Amino acid sequence: MDRFRVIFKCNQKPDERKFLGGYEKGKNYIGRSFNGLFQISPKWGSSLPTRVIPRKVFDQYFELIHN
C-alpha cells in the first residue's frame, strides 16, 4: 500500500465548511492517492475521518511533495 502514499504541504488553509478543517498553512501531511483522487486527513492514522477529494480541489489548497 506504500505505493499509494503521498506527502503533501498545505499552501492555503482550506475552508472548514467544505469539511477540510484541521490543516495549517506550511505544514506537511500524509495521505494516499489513487485513480486521480486524494484521501487525506490532518492526522493520518488517527481516529479522525479521512476525506476523498479530486485533484482539482487538492491543488487549490495543497502541494504534492512526494508520491
Short mmCIF file of C-alpha atoms in Angstrom, two decimals:
data_model
loop_
_atom_site.label_atom_id
_atom_site.label_comp_id
_atom_site.label_asym_id
_atom_site.label_seq_id
_atom_site.Cartn_x
_atom_site.Cartn_y
_atom_site.Cartn_z
CA MET A 1 0.00 0.00 0.00
CA ASP A 2 3.00 2.34 0.26
CA ARG A 3 2.88 2.91 -3.47
CA PHE A 4 -0.29 4.99 -2.95
CA ARG A 5 1.18 7.02 -0.08
CA VAL A 6 1.76 10.74 -0.66
CA ILE A 7 3.29 13.55 1.35
CA PHE A 8 1.79 16.95 0.76
CA LYS A 9 2.11 20.50 2.04
CA CYS A 10 -0.72 22.87 2.90
CA ASN A 11 -0.27 26.08 0.88
CA GLN A 12 -3.58 27.65 1.83
CA LYS A 13 -5.79 26.83 4.80
CA PRO A 14 -8.89 25.07 3.41
CA ASP A 15 -12.41 26.28 4.08
CA GLU A 16 -13.72 24.31 7.06
CA ARG A 17 -17.25 24.48 5.65
CA LYS A 18 -16.05 22.12 2.91
CA PHE A 19 -15.19 19.54 5.59
CA LEU A 20 -11.46 20.20 5.17
CA GLY A 21 -10.72 21.63 8.62
CA GLY A 22 -7.65 20.91 10.72
CA TYR A 23 -4.94 21.81 8.21
CA GLU A 24 -2.37 24.52 8.88
CA LYS A 25 -0.56 26.52 6.23
CA GLY A 26 3.07 25.45 5.80
CA LYS A 27 2.73 22.02 7.47
CA ASN A 28 3.31 18.67 5.77
CA TYR A 29 0.77 15.85 5.88
CA ILE A 30 0.45 12.21 4.80
CA GLY A 31 -2.31 10.72 2.66
CA ARG A 32 -3.00 8.42 -0.26
CA SER A 33 -3.58 8.97 -3.96
CA PHE A 34 -5.34 6.63 -6.37
CA ASN A 35 -7.38 6.98 -9.57
CA GLY A 36 -6.91 10.76 -9.60
CA LEU A 37 -8.34 11.14 -6.09
CA PHE A 38 -6.65 12.05 -2.83
CA GLN A 39 -7.58 10.53 0.52
CA ILE A 40 -6.41 12.96 3.19
CA SER A 41 -6.65 13.60 6.91
CA PRO A 42 -4.98 16.21 9.12
CA LYS A 43 -3.77 13.37 11.39
CA TRP A 44 -3.30 10.30 9.24
CA GLY A 45 -3.75 7.07 11.18
CA SER A 46 -5.80 8.63 13.96
CA SER A 47 -9.49 8.34 14.66
CA LEU A 48 -10.19 11.48 12.61
CA PRO A 49 -12.15 10.77 9.44
CA THR A 50 -10.44 10.90 6.07
CA ARG A 51 -11.80 12.82 3.10
CA VAL A 52 -11.55 11.80 -0.54
CA ILE A 53 -11.18 14.81 -2.83
CA PRO A 54 -10.49 15.21 -6.56
CA ARG A 55 -7.17 16.57 -7.85
CA LYS A 56 -8.75 19.94 -8.69
CA VAL A 57 -9.74 20.56 -5.06
CA PHE A 58 -6.42 19.16 -3.79
CA ASP A 59 -4.46 21.61 -5.95
CA GLN A 60 -6.41 24.59 -4.55
CA TYR A 61 -5.05 24.05 -1.06
CA PHE A 62 -2.16 21.60 -1.17
CA GLU A 63 1.11 20.88 -2.97
CA LEU A 64 2.27 17.34 -3.64
CA ILE A 65 5.78 16.85 -2.23
CA HIS A 66 6.34 13.12 -2.68
CA ASN A 67 4.35 10.28 -4.20
#
